[in-house]
Amino acid sequence: CASARAIHSAADLEPAMAALGLPMILRSDDQHVQVDVRLCTRIKHVDEAKHTLPLPAVALQLIDVRKRWREAAPDSVMARFHHKKRAMVYGDTVLNNHVFFSRSPIVGQSSCTFIADRRRVRKILRGVGIGRSRWRDTLAADYEFFHSPPEASEVMLRAVAALGLHMAAIDYASLPGGEVVLWEANPYVH
């Protein structure tokens, strides 16, 4: 898991930055779907957050999994984009749901290639075909993930059990050696 620090007041931001380093992710601790998520790459971003970050919040270490993919498989879709996978855990069953890709380290539905390319193709590149190979590559990876056996099932099951849950959607990233980095376990899967 990415290291995390609870943020209860603006005074907690600097100690969190000292502990986690930059870049780090700041997000509300009681919101969902990446509401108010921000990437802090400079001290200036942390200073700005002191006045605008909804509290309570959490600071998360940014683990750059794309860097590891670039070293291991530089031509892969995993090396070209940041990714976020979702596995669904129901009791003792783990099922793959989706994998999103993005140019941004904050990967979600609104920043993923499926949405970004759809907008771009509709408005600017309709019929030209530019950008479609990226869409095709990421869609193929999503389809392959959905139909593959779950990754690190025992890790997913232990994470859900450690939280006292029986069901959760786990957002994570994978590394070239088969390891995973857990980002979030969400019991409110819809």
CSV table of C-alpha atoms in Angstrom, one decimal:
chain,number,residue,atom,x,y,z
A,1,CYS,CA,0.0,0.0,0.0
A,2,ALA,CA,1.0,3.6,-0.5
A,3,SER,CA,2.0,5.2,2.8
A,4,ALA,CA,-0.7,7.6,4.1
A,5,ARG,CA,-1.1,10.3,6.7
A,6,ALA,CA,-4.3,11.6,8.1
A,7,ILE,CA,-4.8,15.4,7.7
A,8,HIS,CA,-7.1,16.9,10.4
A,9,SER,CA,-5.9,20.5,10.0
A,10,ALA,CA,-3.7,22.6,7.8
A,11,ALA,CA,-0.9,22.1,10.3
A,12,ASP,CA,-0.8,18.4,9.4
A,13,LEU,CA,0.2,19.1,5.8
A,14,GLU,CA,3.9,19.9,6.3
A,15,PRO,CA,4.6,16.9,8.5
A,16,ALA,CA,2.8,14.7,5.9
A,17,MET,CA,5.0,16.1,3.2
A,18,ALA,CA,8.1,15.5,5.2
A,19,ALA,CA,7.1,11.9,5.8
A,20,LEU,CA,5.8,11.0,2.3
A,21,GLY,CA,7.9,13.3,0.2
A,22,LEU,CA,6.8,14.9,-3.1
A,23,PRO,CA,5.0,14.2,-5.2
A,24,MET,CA,2.1,13.2,-3.0
A,25,ILE,CA,-1.7,12.9,-3.5
A,26,LEU,CA,-4.1,14.9,-1.3
A,27,ARG,CA,-7.7,13.9,-1.1
A,28,SER,CA,-10.8,14.3,1.0
A,29,ASP,CA,-11.2,11.4,3.5
A,30,ASP,CA,-15.0,11.5,3.3
A,31,GLN,CA,-15.7,12.0,-0.4
A,32,HIS,CA,-15.7,9.5,-3.3
A,33,VAL,CA,-15.0,9.4,-7.0
A,34,GLN,CA,-11.9,11.6,-6.7
A,35,VAL,CA,-13.7,14.7,-5.5
A,36,ASP,CA,-11.1,17.3,-4.6
A,37,VAL,CA,-8.2,15.0,-5.4
A,38,ARG,CA,-5.0,16.9,-6.1
A,39,LEU,CA,-1.4,16.0,-7.0
A,40,CYS,CA,1.2,18.0,-5.1
A,41,THR,CA,4.5,18.0,-7.0
A,42,ARG,CA,5.9,21.2,-5.4
A,43,ILE,CA,5.8,22.8,-2.0
A,44,LYS,CA,3.7,25.6,-3.5
A,45,HIS,CA,0.9,23.0,-4.1
A,46,VAL,CA,1.0,22.0,-0.5
A,47,ASP,CA,0.8,25.6,0.6
A,48,GLU,CA,-2.2,26.2,-1.6
A,49,ALA,CA,-3.9,23.2,-0.1
A,50,LYS,CA,-3.7,24.7,3.3
A,51,HIS,CA,-6.5,27.1,2.4
A,52,THR,CA,-8.6,24.9,0.0
A,53,LEU,CA,-8.4,21.2,1.0
A,54,PRO,CA,-11.6,19.9,2.5
A,55,LEU,CA,-11.0,18.3,5.9
A,56,PRO,CA,-10.7,15.6,7.0
A,57,ALA,CA,-8.3,14.6,4.3
A,58,VAL,CA,-5.6,12.1,3.6
A,59,ALA,CA,-2.1,12.5,2.1
A,60,LEU,CA,-0.9,9.5,0.1
A,61,GLN,CA,2.6,8.6,-1.2
A,62,LEU,CA,2.6,8.6,-5.0
A,63,ILE,CA,4.2,5.4,-6.1
A,64,ASP,CA,5.2,5.7,-9.8
A,65,VAL,CA,4.5,2.2,-11.1
A,66,ARG,CA,4.8,3.5,-14.7
A,67,LYS,CA,8.5,4.0,-14.1
A,68,ARG,CA,8.9,0.3,-13.2
A,69,TRP,CA,7.0,-0.7,-16.3
A,70,ARG,CA,9.2,1.6,-18.4
A,71,GLU,CA,12.3,-0.3,-17.1
A,72,ALA,CA,10.8,-3.8,-17.6
A,73,ALA,CA,8.6,-3.4,-20.7
A,74,PRO,CA,9.2,0.0,-22.3
A,75,ASP,CA,6.9,-0.6,-25.3
A,76,SER,CA,4.0,-1.8,-23.3
A,77,VAL,CA,0.7,0.0,-22.7
A,78,MET,CA,1.6,-0.1,-19.0
A,79,ALA,CA,4.8,1.9,-19.7
A,80,ARG,CA,3.0,4.5,-21.8
A,81,PHE,CA,0.3,5.3,-19.4
A,82,HIS,CA,-0.5,5.4,-15.7
A,83,HIS,CA,-3.1,2.8,-14.8
A,84,LYS,CA,-5.6,1.9,-12.1
A,85,LYS,CA,-7.1,-1.6,-11.9
A,86,ARG,CA,-10.3,-2.5,-10.0
A,87,ALA,CA,-10.9,-5.9,-8.5
A,88,MET,CA,-14.3,-6.8,-6.9
A,89,VAL,CA,-14.1,-8.9,-3.7
A,90,TYR,CA,-17.3,-10.7,-2.6
A,91,GLY,CA,-16.7,-13.0,0.3
A,92,ASP,CA,-13.9,-15.3,-0.8
A,93,THR,CA,-14.3,-14.5,-4.5
A,94,VAL,CA,-12.2,-12.0,-6.4
A,95,LEU,CA,-13.2,-10.8,-9.9
A,96,ASN,CA,-11.5,-8.4,-12.2
A,97,ASN,CA,-13.6,-5.4,-13.2
A,98,HIS,CA,-11.7,-2.9,-15.3
A,99,VAL,CA,-8.4,-1.2,-15.9
A,100,PHE,CA,-8.2,2.5,-16.7
A,101,PHE,CA,-5.2,4.3,-18.3
A,102,SER,CA,-4.4,7.9,-18.2
A,103,ARG,CA,-1.6,10.4,-18.9
A,104,SER,CA,-2.2,11.7,-15.4
A,105,PRO,CA,-1.0,9.9,-12.3
A,106,ILE,CA,-4.5,10.5,-10.9
A,107,VAL,CA,-6.3,7.8,-12.9
A,108,GLY,CA,-10.1,7.7,-12.9
A,109,GLN,CA,-13.1,7.6,-15.1
A,110,SER,CA,-12.9,11.3,-16.0
A,111,SER,CA,-9.2,11.2,-16.9
A,112,CYS,CA,-8.9,7.8,-18.6
A,113,THR,CA,-8.1,7.4,-22.2
A,114,PHE,CA,-11.6,6.1,-23.0
A,115,ILE,CA,-13.2,9.4,-22.0
A,116,ALA,CA,-10.3,11.7,-23.2
A,117,ASP,CA,-10.1,10.1,-26.6
A,118,ARG,CA,-13.9,10.0,-27.1
A,119,ARG,CA,-14.1,13.8,-26.5
A,120,ARG,CA,-11.0,14.5,-28.7
A,121,VAL,CA,-12.2,12.2,-31.6
A,122,ARG,CA,-15.7,13.6,-31.5
A,123,LYS,CA,-14.7,17.3,-31.5
A,124,ILE,CA,-11.4,17.5,-33.4
A,125,LEU,CA,-10.3,14.3,-35.1
A,126,ARG,CA,-13.6,12.7,-36.3
A,127,GLY,CA,-12.8,10.3,-39.1
A,128,VAL,CA,-9.1,11.0,-39.3
A,129,GLY,CA,-8.0,8.1,-37.0
A,130,ILE,CA,-5.4,10.0,-35.0
A,131,GLY,CA,-5.4,8.7,-31.4
A,132,ARG,CA,-7.4,5.6,-32.2
A,133,SER,CA,-4.4,3.3,-31.8
A,134,ARG,CA,-4.1,4.5,-28.2
A,135,TRP,CA,-7.8,3.9,-27.6
A,136,ARG,CA,-7.5,0.5,-29.3
A,137,ASP,CA,-4.5,-0.5,-27.1
A,138,THR,CA,-6.0,0.5,-23.8
A,139,LEU,CA,-9.3,-1.1,-24.7
A,140,ALA,CA,-7.6,-4.3,-25.6
A,141,ALA,CA,-5.7,-4.2,-22.3
A,142,ASP,CA,-9.0,-3.6,-20.4
A,143,TYR,CA,-10.7,-6.5,-22.2
A,144,GLU,CA,-7.7,-8.8,-21.5
A,145,PHE,CA,-7.7,-7.8,-17.8
A,146,PHE,CA,-11.4,-8.4,-17.5
A,147,HIS,CA,-11.1,-12.0,-18.9
A,148,SER,CA,-7.9,-12.9,-17.0
A,149,PRO,CA,-7.7,-14.7,-13.7
A,150,PRO,CA,-7.5,-12.2,-10.8
A,151,GLU,CA,-4.1,-10.9,-9.8
A,152,ALA,CA,-2.9,-11.3,-6.2
A,153,SER,CA,-6.2,-12.7,-5.0
A,154,GLU,CA,-4.8,-13.5,-1.6
A,155,VAL,CA,-3.6,-9.9,-1.1
A,156,MET,CA,-7.1,-8.6,-2.1
A,157,LEU,CA,-8.8,-11.1,0.3
A,158,ARG,CA,-6.5,-10.2,3.2
A,159,ALA,CA,-7.0,-6.4,2.6
A,160,VAL,CA,-10.8,-6.7,2.7
A,161,ALA,CA,-10.6,-9.0,5.8
A,162,ALA,CA,-8.2,-6.6,7.5
A,163,LEU,CA,-10.8,-3.8,7.1
A,164,GLY,CA,-13.5,-6.0,8.6
A,165,LEU,CA,-15.4,-6.1,5.3
A,166,HIS,CA,-17.0,-8.9,3.3
A,167,MET,CA,-17.3,-7.0,0.1
A,168,ALA,CA,-15.3,-4.2,-1.5
A,169,ALA,CA,-14.0,-2.7,-4.8
A,170,ILE,CA,-10.2,-2.6,-4.6
A,171,ASP,CA,-8.4,0.0,-6.7
A,172,TYR,CA,-4.8,-0.9,-7.3
A,173,ALA,CA,-1.9,-0.8,-9.7
A,174,SER,CA,0.3,-3.8,-10.8
A,175,LEU,CA,4.0,-4.0,-11.2
A,176,PRO,CA,6.0,-6.0,-13.8
A,177,GLY,CA,7.0,-8.8,-11.3
A,178,GLY,CA,3.3,-9.5,-10.4
A,179,GLU,CA,3.3,-7.4,-7.2
A,180,VAL,CA,0.4,-5.0,-6.6
A,181,VAL,CA,0.1,-1.5,-5.0
A,182,LEU,CA,-3.2,-1.1,-3.3
A,183,TRP,CA,-4.7,2.4,-3.4
A,184,GLU,CA,-8.2,2.0,-2.0
A,185,ALA,CA,-10.8,-0.5,-0.7
A,186,ASN,CA,-14.2,0.9,-1.2
A,187,PRO,CA,-17.2,-0.9,0.5
A,188,TYR,CA,-19.7,1.2,-1.5
A,189,VAL,CA,-19.1,-0.4,-4.8
A,190,HIS,CA,-21.8,1.4,-6.7
